[in-house]
Structure formats: C-alpha cells, structure tokens
Amino acid sequence: MTKYAGYIGTYTKGDSEGIYSFTLDTEAQEIIDIKVAAQLGNPTYLTISEDNKYLYAVRKDGDMGGVAAYEITNESRGLSHLRSQLTEGASPCHVSVDRENRNVLTANYHKGTVERFAVDDAEGGVRQASSVIHHEGSGPDERQEKPHTHYAGFTPDERFVAVVDLGIDKLITYQLKNGELEEVNSLSIKPGSGPRHLEFHPNGKMAYLMTEFSSEVIVLSYNAENGSFSVLQSISTIPESFTENNQGSAIHVSKDGHFVYAGNRGHNSIAVFNADSDSGKLTFVEHTSTEGNWPRDFEIDPSQKFIVASNQESGNLVLFSRDESTGKLTLIQSDVAVPYPVCVKFLHVK
C-alpha cells in the first residue's frame, strides 16, 4: 500500500484555519486524513524543502505580511513554527525554495516585489530579506495599473531566478550574487495577457508560461547560458465557444515531459496538452471538469498516476486518475471538503 502525504494552503475566511494536511491512498484511490496542520492567516501558497524537513508558507498577520517557516514532524506530518519574517503591507502570493534549502523567494502581487530570504542553517528558519526588488510599469488591462509580481522560482540549474509579473506582462530573469538579486534578462509577453505562473520542462530547455487574462499557455525556449527566454507558441486553454469570465490558474508538467496541464477558473476545468518531445510545442488533448468552482491549483502526485485539484470557491478537493500514455484524466473523488483551498503540495519522493 502506497500513501503520499501532502498539504493544502488556504484563504483563512469562513471555517478555514490555515494549512491542512492530507493523505493520498493510491491503493484505495482516495484522499483521507484531512486535518489542520498549522493555524495562521492566509497561507495561500506553500513550498516544501527537497529533504522534506521544512515547509515555507506565505503569511498574513493583521496589517503585516511575509513568509513563515515550519519544521515538518516526521511521523505525524504536523508543522512546528520556527520563525516568520513579516513587514508592513500585503502578504506575498508565491513562495519557493532552492534544492539545498539555502534561499527562499517570494513574489508579492500587491507590492509588485520579489524578495530573497536566507535560510538559517541551524534551524531552517528564514532570516530578514536580504534583497527586495520593486518592479515598475503597467499594462493595458484595467487590472494592470501597476506591477503585480506573481511567481518567483529558480531555473532548473539554479543559476538564475525567473520572475513572472502579471501587471507589466514580463518574465524577468535575475541572478543571485552575494544575497542580492540582479536583473540579467527580460522578456515582454503579449500586452494584456497577464502572465501568472511558470513551469519548466524536465529537459530544462523549454518552459511553459500560464497567462491569467488571456487564458493561454505560452511555450518558451530557455537559454541556460544567459537566462533568456524566447516564445515558440501560444495556445488557448479554453474553448473558442466559451465567452464567460475565465482566469488562468496553475500549470504543471508531467515528469516524463509528455503532458502539460493548465487550470481554468471560470470554465472550471483542467486543460490537457500533449508536448512534442523535440520542440516542446503543445497539442490540445481534452478539457476535464474540476467538479467545483474556481480551481485555483492542482498537483500531480509523486507516482504520476493521480492529480489532486483544489476548488477555492466551492471548498472541495478533487481526485483524478491520470492515464500516463494519453494524459487524460478520470474523476475518482470530488467530495473532499476543505474550506477555501488554494495551493496543493506533496512531500517529495526520491
């Protein structure tokens, strides 16, 4: 029997208390053991260290916002608070950590900033931010009145940091030098598209950029020498016939690199694409309903045979089985209640 442990980040409104833990039982094909792992405000995005010892979450506390570090208890998978770094104003919307657990990055939508925090070697907690970059500019959409940084993560070789800004339609590459972020490259995305999240292909040569406003996946080639990107393809995540409000959400790539999955809030679906093994370009496969409202995130499980999706507004997790040869999804379970779920993360499996 194989069971995989995971965590859910939420908006703490209604009945939500913070971070929830869960277990995916792959033999029974069900999500079980939903419980509160840590009580804190609006932990909407989470990341887990490669060694599964630490979890980092965005955090809101009154008029302050920032990042919180937790130690993961091995047996119970409970979370023990280590340290938080909070500053005046809104909390970030995205957090990530490098493989050696030395650097934590956050992207702040409301402030239009990207921040770097050093990790304390002794306890895994985060120190005060050593570098804070403020973006400048705007875009043509009414929601692009200023920068809205939405994603910050390391490139596959971790030589660079890739940052996506929804407000200014840009993908900006930074290098980390002596604890400071320095810009090295920038790619302008189609005006008004609202780029949101980035996911690299396993080969490290391509990347997939999800847009929120135009509901597209933009296929990018990546130059690991200088950290630059170039556009190869744009493909819609919603049907042409769908004319209601839709906002693109999460994007993930299967470990074999053969399939790309993109979330649609409004159409309430996951779009499935086949990725060409040479070019990385996408071909549409199907749409699968998320059986709920406003699918904010989803994650492919460590076995690559299941996907767990989170419907923010209907408050339910959904379990799909995944055909590894076709990429298609089959609904298994849709009645797992979690209030205002946003982010889904599994512990790493070697």
Coordinates of C-alpha atoms in Angstrom, one line a residue, residues 1-8 20-35 74-78 301-302 306 308 317 319 333 336 338 344-347:
M1 CA 0.0 0.0 0.0
T2 CA 1.4 3.4 -1.0
K3 CA 0.3 6.6 0.7
Y4 CA 1.6 10.1 -0.1
A5 CA 1.4 13.0 2.3
G6 CA 0.5 16.5 1.2
Y7 CA -0.5 19.9 2.4
I8 CA -3.2 22.4 1.4
Y20 CA -4.3 21.5 6.2
S21 CA -2.6 18.1 5.8
F22 CA -4.0 15.2 3.8
T23 CA -3.0 11.7 2.6
L24 CA -3.5 10.2 -0.8
D25 CA -4.1 6.5 -0.5
T26 CA -3.2 5.2 -4.0
E27 CA -4.4 1.7 -3.4
A28 CA -7.9 2.8 -2.2
Q29 CA -7.7 5.7 -4.6
E30 CA -9.0 8.3 -2.2
I31 CA -7.9 11.3 -0.2
I32 CA -8.1 10.8 3.5
D33 CA -7.0 12.2 6.9
I34 CA -7.8 15.9 6.3
K35 CA -6.7 17.8 9.4
N74 CA 8.4 13.1 10.5
E75 CA 5.7 10.8 11.8
S76 CA 2.6 12.9 12.3
R77 CA 3.4 15.3 9.4
G78 CA 2.5 18.1 11.8
D301 CA 1.1 13.1 -7.2
P302 CA 4.6 11.5 -6.8
F306 CA -3.1 10.9 -9.9
V308 CA -5.4 16.4 -6.8
L317 CA -10.6 18.8 -3.3
L319 CA -9.0 13.4 -7.2
Q333 CA -13.5 11.6 -5.9
V336 CA -13.4 16.1 -0.1
V338 CA -11.5 21.8 2.7
V344 CA -1.7 21.8 -3.2
K345 CA 1.8 20.3 -2.4
F346 CA 3.0 16.8 -1.9
L347 CA 6.1 15.8 0.1

